[in-house]
Amino acid sequence: MKKIFYRSVVAIFIGFFVSVFYYFNFFAYSAPYLANYILGTLPIDNESISRLSKFDVLIVSAEQGVIRKNVLQQIKNLNPKIILLAYVPSESTNDSWREYPANSLYGDFQMNDNWWLRDSAGKAISDWPRLHNTDMSQGWSDYLITFTQNKILSQGIWDGVFWDMVYDGISHVNHGDIDLNRDGVKDDATSLNAQWVQRMNYLLSQSQARLSVKYILINGNSIASLQKSVNGRMYENYPTPWEAGGSWSGIMTGLKRNQALNAKPQLYVFNANTANTGNRNDYARMRFGLASSLILDNIYFSFDFGDKDHNQIWWYDEYDAKLGDPQGAAVSASGQYVFNNSEVWRREYEHGVALVNPSGVSQTI
């Protein structure tokens, strides 16, 4: 006989406080779906390996397939359904590639001097400590894709590639002083950004055609022209401030639009975090992201320190909920299906319900 416990679905929502209230069914297996964005060196102790295996998706630095391949294989053995994505920056190199452990993979990476992003004086550009920007030319993209296929995917452990820093423009870098066509003159922002999107499209379309993987994910942008070549994206720092100005309804509406364009199978990650404070007990922030991930399909939830340190293995009681499958689309308190920020949103599951209050004010249901 199945034992079912019911938790009240009556709550007062204060600010961005959200919670997941559910029927808990010991025999159900489905939502919530969970991801971990872990870019440091993987731990080797059994407790950490066991915990990592409980996630549905791991996004891991690609060199871990060299130095921690045995750990990734142990995780796969514990959870054969887990999806492993290799993290690769799309438009930059990193000084750490010359150091251990990254040099175990990138030690023989051959950078052509013609591939650097340069300003109007011909100087190579770096917009982040230890990172060096590339120009996203076809030569760079072809080399990066070949390297990814031959040196990363050949490790035999990956289900997909996670391209980081996929942007819809580059004029925000170096105060706009960029010379993409190498004529010694600062490029016009509009034409510069349009050309950048073309170059990003080349990387992604060629990745789709040439990489032997099930998933290609991006982190950075939802511009429509990029979506057909990828299976989904990460929304870092959820609710992502550079996506629809951080508006919950704007992000959710944009995600639905992406779902109509993205290749299948589809996979999305809501990476909420502590905003680099390290306060792992910020349950309101965690629950807001978790419940939001349950409002639409194929979203995996991640919660960590922040964009300065994606390297935690935190686990919360709510992760153990067994909600089963969704029983329809999300709906607002007034019966609306077009996302807005003024109401509480609800989605029914087999064994519970997800509730989200994006309004920023207290609401009683």
Tab-separated table of C-alpha atoms in Angstrom:
chain	number	residue	atom	x	y	z
A	1	MET	CA	0.000	0.000	0.000
A	2	LYS	CA	1.337	3.435	-0.922
A	3	LYS	CA	1.787	5.793	1.978
A	4	ILE	CA	0.896	9.373	1.155
A	5	PHE	CA	1.416	12.385	3.373
A	6	TYR	CA	-0.292	15.679	2.672
A	7	ARG	CA	1.203	19.025	3.486
A	8	SER	CA	-0.985	22.117	3.570
A	9	VAL	CA	-1.141	24.230	0.433
A	10	VAL	CA	-2.340	27.276	2.356
A	11	ALA	CA	0.454	29.776	2.804
A	12	ILE	CA	1.229	33.451	3.105
A	13	PHE	CA	3.894	34.548	0.630
A	14	ILE	CA	6.165	37.357	1.760
A	15	GLY	CA	8.369	39.080	-0.784
A	16	PHE	CA	10.114	36.499	-2.930
A	17	PHE	CA	9.439	33.661	-0.526
A	18	VAL	CA	8.315	30.569	-2.325
A	19	SER	CA	7.845	27.012	-1.299
A	20	VAL	CA	6.988	23.664	-2.754
A	21	PHE	CA	4.088	21.941	-1.063
A	22	TYR	CA	3.465	18.372	-2.083
A	23	TYR	CA	1.983	14.962	-1.564
A	24	PHE	CA	5.004	12.876	-0.715
A	25	ASN	CA	4.866	9.460	-2.328
A	26	PHE	CA	7.675	7.030	-1.575
A	27	PHE	CA	7.229	5.225	-4.892
A	28	ALA	CA	7.185	8.207	-7.246
A	29	TYR	CA	10.192	9.170	-9.328
A	30	SER	CA	10.293	12.364	-11.309
A	31	ALA	CA	10.335	16.086	-10.537
A	32	PRO	CA	12.112	18.062	-9.265
A	33	TYR	CA	14.980	17.731	-11.716
A	34	LEU	CA	18.351	18.776	-10.318
A	35	ALA	CA	21.618	20.019	-11.783
A	36	ASN	CA	25.008	20.835	-10.321
A	37	TYR	CA	27.321	23.392	-11.919
A	38	ILE	CA	30.656	22.286	-10.473
A	39	LEU	CA	33.725	23.744	-12.162
A	40	GLY	CA	36.433	22.873	-9.633
A	41	THR	CA	38.359	19.648	-9.243
A	42	LEU	CA	35.934	16.865	-8.398
A	43	PRO	CA	36.249	15.351	-4.909
A	44	ILE	CA	37.287	11.730	-4.572
A	45	ASP	CA	35.678	10.749	-1.255
A	46	ASN	CA	32.771	8.303	-1.356
A	47	GLU	CA	30.306	10.633	0.371
A	48	SER	CA	30.788	13.384	-2.222
A	49	ILE	CA	30.644	10.944	-5.122
A	50	SER	CA	27.421	9.490	-3.748
A	51	ARG	CA	25.872	12.932	-3.365
A	52	LEU	CA	26.918	14.046	-6.846
A	53	SER	CA	25.309	10.929	-8.287
A	54	LYS	CA	21.937	12.060	-6.909
A	55	PHE	CA	21.787	14.957	-9.366
A	56	ASP	CA	20.229	14.523	-12.798
A	57	VAL	CA	22.734	16.765	-14.620
A	58	LEU	CA	26.357	17.659	-13.876
A	59	ILE	CA	28.140	20.484	-15.704
A	60	VAL	CA	31.840	19.839	-15.196
A	61	SER	CA	35.093	21.387	-16.431
A	62	ALA	CA	36.260	19.348	-19.404
A	63	GLU	CA	39.683	18.487	-17.940
A	64	GLN	CA	37.913	16.479	-15.237
A	65	GLY	CA	37.353	13.865	-17.920
A	66	VAL	CA	41.138	13.390	-17.840
A	67	ILE	CA	42.124	13.752	-14.185
A	68	ARG	CA	38.862	12.531	-12.617
A	69	LYS	CA	37.539	10.153	-15.240
A	70	ASN	CA	37.322	7.399	-12.627
A	71	VAL	CA	35.156	9.653	-10.441
A	72	LEU	CA	32.829	10.448	-13.343
A	73	GLN	CA	32.593	6.741	-14.143
A	74	GLN	CA	31.735	5.970	-10.513
A	75	ILE	CA	29.003	8.613	-10.646
A	76	LYS	CA	27.680	7.076	-13.878
A	77	ASN	CA	27.693	3.631	-12.298
A	78	LEU	CA	25.649	4.901	-9.355
A	79	ASN	CA	23.261	6.818	-11.619
A	80	PRO	CA	23.294	5.507	-15.206
A	81	LYS	CA	20.720	8.130	-16.248
A	82	ILE	CA	22.812	11.117	-15.165
A	83	ILE	CA	23.657	13.626	-17.920
A	84	LEU	CA	27.290	14.804	-17.967
A	85	LEU	CA	28.043	18.044	-19.815
A	86	ALA	CA	31.592	19.216	-20.540
A	87	TYR	CA	32.121	22.893	-19.756
A	88	VAL	CA	34.019	24.736	-22.522
A	89	PRO	CA	34.331	28.543	-22.915
A	90	SER	CA	33.212	29.612	-26.379
A	91	GLU	CA	35.084	32.891	-26.856
A	92	SER	CA	38.128	33.001	-24.637
A	93	THR	CA	41.165	31.159	-23.384
A	94	ASN	CA	42.274	31.000	-19.764
A	95	ASP	CA	45.716	31.370	-18.198
A	96	SER	CA	44.843	28.354	-16.039
A	97	TRP	CA	45.119	26.175	-19.144
A	98	ARG	CA	48.886	26.286	-18.647
A	99	GLU	CA	48.558	25.041	-15.066
A	100	TYR	CA	47.452	21.799	-13.425
A	101	PRO	CA	44.798	20.446	-13.679
A	102	ALA	CA	43.645	22.276	-16.819
A	103	ASN	CA	46.935	21.648	-18.633
A	104	SER	CA	46.170	17.924	-18.551
A	105	LEU	CA	43.694	18.712	-21.336
A	106	TYR	CA	44.699	22.083	-22.767
A	107	GLY	CA	48.477	21.687	-22.540
A	108	ASP	CA	48.798	21.284	-26.314
A	109	PHE	CA	46.054	23.762	-27.259
A	110	GLN	CA	47.423	25.723	-30.218
A	111	MET	CA	46.303	29.355	-30.303
A	112	ASN	CA	46.783	31.270	-33.553
A	113	ASP	CA	47.804	34.899	-33.016
A	114	ASN	CA	45.235	35.962	-35.620
A	115	TRP	CA	42.368	34.736	-33.420
A	116	TRP	CA	42.693	37.262	-30.583
A	117	LEU	CA	40.056	39.948	-30.141
A	118	ARG	CA	41.831	43.293	-30.589
A	119	ASP	CA	41.135	46.983	-30.063
A	120	SER	CA	41.660	49.777	-32.595
A	121	ALA	CA	45.341	49.982	-31.603
A	122	GLY	CA	45.825	46.272	-32.288
A	123	LYS	CA	46.116	45.324	-28.624
A	124	ALA	CA	44.672	41.964	-27.518
A	125	ILE	CA	41.668	42.342	-25.196
A	126	SER	CA	40.978	40.715	-21.826
A	127	ASP	CA	37.669	41.558	-20.126
A	128	TRP	CA	38.066	39.258	-17.096
A	129	PRO	CA	41.105	38.392	-14.959
A	130	ARG	CA	43.202	35.655	-16.592
A	131	LEU	CA	40.831	35.366	-19.571
A	132	HIS	CA	41.836	36.389	-23.091
A	133	ASN	CA	39.101	37.103	-25.615
A	134	THR	CA	39.041	35.615	-29.091
A	135	ASP	CA	37.446	37.108	-32.188
A	136	MET	CA	35.068	34.170	-32.829
A	137	SER	CA	36.354	33.937	-36.402
A	138	GLN	CA	35.731	30.780	-38.409
A	139	GLY	CA	39.328	29.719	-37.879
A	140	TRP	CA	38.890	29.883	-34.099
A	141	SER	CA	35.536	28.100	-34.124
A	142	ASP	CA	36.725	25.337	-36.446
A	143	TYR	CA	39.767	24.696	-34.269
A	144	LEU	CA	37.754	24.763	-31.037
A	145	ILE	CA	35.149	22.346	-32.395
A	146	THR	CA	37.821	19.955	-33.670
A	147	PHE	CA	39.644	20.144	-30.335
A	148	THR	CA	36.396	19.476	-28.481
A	149	GLN	CA	35.590	16.440	-30.619
A	150	ASN	CA	39.087	14.944	-30.630
A	151	LYS	CA	40.321	15.802	-27.135
A	152	ILE	CA	37.186	16.109	-24.986
A	153	LEU	CA	34.425	13.946	-26.425
A	154	SER	CA	36.961	11.217	-27.172
A	155	GLN	CA	37.185	10.723	-23.398
A	156	GLY	CA	33.978	8.703	-23.826
A	157	ILE	CA	32.244	10.021	-20.709
A	158	TRP	CA	30.280	13.053	-21.927
A	159	ASP	CA	26.634	13.334	-22.994
A	160	GLY	CA	26.984	16.888	-24.227
A	161	VAL	CA	28.898	20.142	-24.437
A	162	PHE	CA	28.158	23.289	-22.455
A	163	TRP	CA	29.355	26.391	-24.312
A	164	ASP	CA	29.829	29.245	-21.859
A	165	MET	CA	29.812	32.991	-22.658
A	166	VAL	CA	27.535	32.889	-25.698
A	167	TYR	CA	26.544	36.527	-26.199
A	168	ASP	CA	24.386	38.455	-28.662
A	169	GLY	CA	27.038	41.154	-29.030
A	170	ILE	CA	30.493	42.265	-27.975
A	171	SER	CA	30.249	46.075	-27.879
A	172	HIS	CA	29.962	45.966	-24.072
A	173	VAL	CA	33.562	44.753	-23.837
A	174	ASN	CA	36.544	47.133	-23.533
A	175	HIS	CA	34.263	50.193	-23.542
A	176	GLY	CA	33.325	49.315	-27.100
A	177	ASP	CA	36.856	49.758	-28.453
A	178	ILE	CA	36.932	46.678	-30.666
A	179	ASP	CA	38.297	46.295	-34.168
A	180	LEU	CA	36.847	43.077	-35.513
A	181	ASN	CA	37.696	43.784	-39.159
A	182	ARG	CA	41.291	44.842	-38.338
A	183	ASP	CA	41.216	48.193	-40.135
A	184	GLY	CA	42.642	50.147	-37.196
A	185	VAL	CA	39.318	51.852	-36.460
A	186	LYS	CA	36.895	51.244	-33.592
A	187	ASP	CA	33.919	49.364	-35.052
A	188	ASP	CA	30.382	50.718	-34.997
A	189	ALA	CA	28.462	48.978	-32.200
A	190	THR	CA	25.476	47.956	-34.328
A	191	SER	CA	27.480	46.344	-37.124
A	192	LEU	CA	29.937	44.892	-34.604
A	193	ASN	CA	27.205	43.118	-32.653
A	194	ALA	CA	25.503	41.871	-35.815
A	195	GLN	CA	28.763	40.343	-37.007
A	196	TRP	CA	29.334	38.813	-33.568
A	197	VAL	CA	25.969	37.057	-33.721
A	198	GLN	CA	26.875	35.686	-37.158
A	199	ARG	CA	30.097	34.288	-35.734
A	200	MET	CA	28.303	32.756	-32.761
A	201	ASN	CA	25.822	31.203	-35.157
A	202	TYR	CA	28.695	29.628	-37.051
A	203	LEU	CA	30.122	28.073	-33.886
A	204	LEU	CA	26.758	26.668	-32.815
A	205	SER	CA	25.599	25.415	-36.219
A	206	GLN	CA	28.939	23.717	-36.817
A	207	SER	CA	28.847	22.256	-33.319
A	208	GLN	CA	25.463	20.739	-34.051
A	209	ALA	CA	26.711	19.307	-37.341
A	210	ARG	CA	30.102	18.027	-36.193
A	211	LEU	CA	29.968	17.112	-32.508
A	212	SER	CA	28.812	13.584	-31.698
A	213	VAL	CA	26.759	14.432	-28.615
A	214	LYS	CA	23.143	14.326	-27.507
A	215	TYR	CA	23.102	17.805	-25.956
A	216	ILE	CA	24.554	21.186	-26.852
A	217	LEU	CA	23.780	23.822	-24.220
A	218	ILE	CA	24.753	27.475	-24.017
A	219	ASN	CA	25.075	29.999	-21.231
A	220	GLY	CA	24.503	33.632	-21.989
A	221	ASN	CA	21.664	34.539	-24.316
A	222	SER	CA	18.246	33.719	-25.731
A	223	ILE	CA	18.503	35.540	-29.063
A	224	ALA	CA	16.219	33.681	-31.472
A	225	SER	CA	18.753	33.081	-34.258
A	226	LEU	CA	20.966	31.010	-31.937
A	227	GLN	CA	18.285	28.655	-30.653
A	228	LYS	CA	17.793	26.157	-33.472
A	229	SER	CA	21.338	24.829	-33.114
A	230	VAL	CA	21.158	24.090	-29.378
A	231	ASN	CA	19.117	21.920	-27.027
A	232	GLY	CA	18.685	24.577	-24.367
A	233	ARG	CA	20.550	26.951	-22.112
A	234	MET	CA	21.499	27.867	-18.572
A	235	TYR	CA	19.915	30.843	-16.832
A	236	GLU	CA	22.819	31.770	-14.573
A	237	ASN	CA	22.163	33.870	-11.456
A	238	TYR	CA	18.464	33.076	-11.765
A	239	PRO	CA	16.378	35.176	-12.118
A	240	THR	CA	19.013	36.127	-14.682
A	241	PRO	CA	19.517	39.917	-14.531
A	242	TRP	CA	20.615	40.265	-18.180
A	243	GLU	CA	17.582	38.298	-19.408
A	244	ALA	CA	14.481	40.513	-19.749
A	245	GLY	CA	15.978	42.787	-17.102
A	246	GLY	CA	15.639	40.025	-14.515
A	247	SER	CA	11.852	40.020	-14.801
A	248	TRP	CA	10.426	36.638	-13.766
A	249	SER	CA	7.594	36.803	-16.296
A	250	GLY	CA	9.971	37.979	-19.019
A	251	ILE	CA	12.367	35.107	-18.369
A	252	MET	CA	9.593	32.507	-18.299
A	253	THR	CA	7.998	33.904	-21.465
A	254	GLY	CA	11.367	33.886	-23.198
A	255	LEU	CA	11.995	30.303	-22.137
A	256	LYS	CA	8.694	29.209	-23.674
A	257	ARG	CA	9.747	30.976	-26.868
A	258	ASN	CA	13.072	29.122	-26.808
A	259	GLN	CA	11.287	25.800	-26.352
A	260	ALA	CA	9.515	26.365	-29.661
A	261	LEU	CA	12.886	26.809	-31.397
A	262	ASN	CA	15.391	24.564	-29.634
A	263	ALA	CA	16.447	21.165	-30.896
A	264	LYS	CA	15.273	18.073	-29.054
A	265	PRO	CA	15.857	16.606	-26.527
A	266	GLN	CA	15.619	19.853	-24.583
A	267	LEU	CA	17.349	20.753	-21.333
A	268	TYR	CA	17.381	24.014	-19.361
A	269	VAL	CA	19.128	24.935	-16.114
A	270	PHE	CA	17.999	27.531	-13.587
A	271	ASN	CA	21.197	28.339	-11.690
A	272	ALA	CA	20.057	30.272	-8.618
A	273	ASN	CA	22.702	31.088	-6.042
A	274	THR	CA	23.663	33.085	-2.963
A	275	ALA	CA	24.871	36.052	-5.052
A	276	ASN	CA	28.427	35.241	-3.898
A	277	THR	CA	27.585	35.612	-0.199
A	278	GLY	CA	27.949	31.922	0.619
A	279	ASN	CA	24.712	31.930	2.635
A	280	ARG	CA	23.555	28.436	1.779
A	281	ASN	CA	20.680	28.857	4.266
A	282	ASP	CA	18.974	31.503	2.136
A	283	TYR	CA	15.973	29.230	1.765
A	284	ALA	CA	13.739	31.884	0.226
A	285	ARG	CA	16.161	32.373	-2.670
A	286	MET	CA	16.655	28.631	-3.088
A	287	ARG	CA	12.929	27.842	-2.995
A	288	PHE	CA	12.061	30.626	-5.400
A	289	GLY	CA	14.390	29.123	-7.992
A	290	LEU	CA	13.350	25.544	-7.279
A	291	ALA	CA	9.630	26.241	-7.531
A	292	SER	CA	10.152	28.343	-10.669
A	293	SER	CA	11.945	25.402	-12.290
A	294	LEU	CA	8.772	23.351	-11.828
A	295	ILE	CA	6.566	25.802	-13.737
A	296	LEU	CA	7.756	24.760	-17.223
A	297	ASP	CA	9.043	21.484	-18.686
A	298	ASN	CA	12.613	20.177	-18.902
A	299	ILE	CA	14.106	22.611	-16.382
A	300	TYR	CA	16.815	21.412	-14.001
A	301	PHE	CA	17.476	23.392	-10.828
A	302	SER	CA	20.903	24.328	-9.484
A	303	PHE	CA	21.822	26.285	-6.345
A	304	ASP	CA	25.368	27.285	-5.409
A	305	PHE	CA	27.646	30.084	-4.174
A	306	GLY	CA	27.479	32.306	-7.253
A	307	ASP	CA	29.221	33.259	-10.471
A	308	LYS	CA	32.540	33.717	-8.646
A	309	ASP	CA	32.619	30.105	-7.427
A	310	HIS	CA	30.510	27.342	-8.952
A	311	ASN	CA	31.890	24.489	-6.875
A	312	GLN	CA	29.410	23.342	-4.209
A	313	ILE	CA	27.578	20.069	-3.551
A	314	TRP	CA	24.727	21.417	-1.464
A	315	TRP	CA	21.647	19.295	-0.874
A	316	TYR	CA	18.295	20.432	0.528
A	317	ASP	CA	15.350	18.527	1.987
A	318	GLU	CA	13.142	19.803	-0.841
A	319	TYR	CA	15.331	17.963	-3.345
A	320	ASP	CA	14.029	14.674	-1.952
A	321	ALA	CA	10.423	15.473	-2.876
A	322	LYS	CA	8.888	13.028	-5.331
A	323	LEU	CA	6.325	15.089	-7.215
A	324	GLY	CA	5.825	12.769	-10.162
A	325	ASP	CA	4.803	14.189	-13.527
A	326	PRO	CA	3.072	17.530	-14.179
A	327	GLN	CA	-0.678	17.357	-14.643
A	328	GLY	CA	-1.033	20.330	-16.947
A	329	ALA	CA	0.294	23.805	-17.578
A	330	ALA	CA	1.009	26.390	-14.906
A	331	VAL	CA	-1.813	28.830	-14.186
A	332	SER	CA	-2.072	32.046	-12.191
A	333	ALA	CA	-4.408	32.606	-9.251
A	334	SER	CA	-6.875	34.350	-11.572
A	335	GLY	CA	-6.699	31.624	-14.225
A	336	GLN	CA	-4.226	33.292	-16.593
A	337	TYR	CA	-1.774	31.334	-18.736
A	338	VAL	CA	0.281	34.303	-20.001
A	339	PHE	CA	3.028	34.943	-17.469
A	340	ASN	CA	2.868	38.050	-15.304
A	341	ASN	CA	4.639	39.202	-12.140
A	342	SER	CA	1.576	40.262	-10.172
A	343	GLU	CA	0.057	36.916	-9.190
A	344	VAL	CA	0.888	33.622	-7.531
A	345	TRP	CA	1.495	30.862	-10.075
A	346	ARG	CA	0.588	27.234	-9.571
A	347	ARG	CA	1.341	23.961	-11.313
A	348	GLU	CA	-0.167	20.657	-10.294
A	349	TYR	CA	1.883	17.471	-10.155
A	350	GLU	CA	0.868	13.866	-9.566
A	351	HIS	CA	1.853	14.073	-5.940
A	352	GLY	CA	1.800	17.752	-5.126
A	353	VAL	CA	1.821	21.317	-6.334
A	354	ALA	CA	4.450	23.968	-7.069
A	355	LEU	CA	3.639	27.559	-6.075
A	356	VAL	CA	5.585	30.680	-7.044
A	357	ASN	CA	5.015	34.284	-5.983
A	358	PRO	CA	7.043	36.633	-8.232
A	359	SER	CA	5.155	39.773	-7.175
A	360	GLY	CA	7.488	40.956	-4.438
A	361	VAL	CA	4.564	41.503	-2.055
A	362	SER	CA	2.740	39.292	0.445
A	363	GLN	CA	-0.061	37.197	-1.008
A	364	THR	CA	-2.502	34.838	0.689
A	365	ILE	CA	-3.841	31.782	-1.085
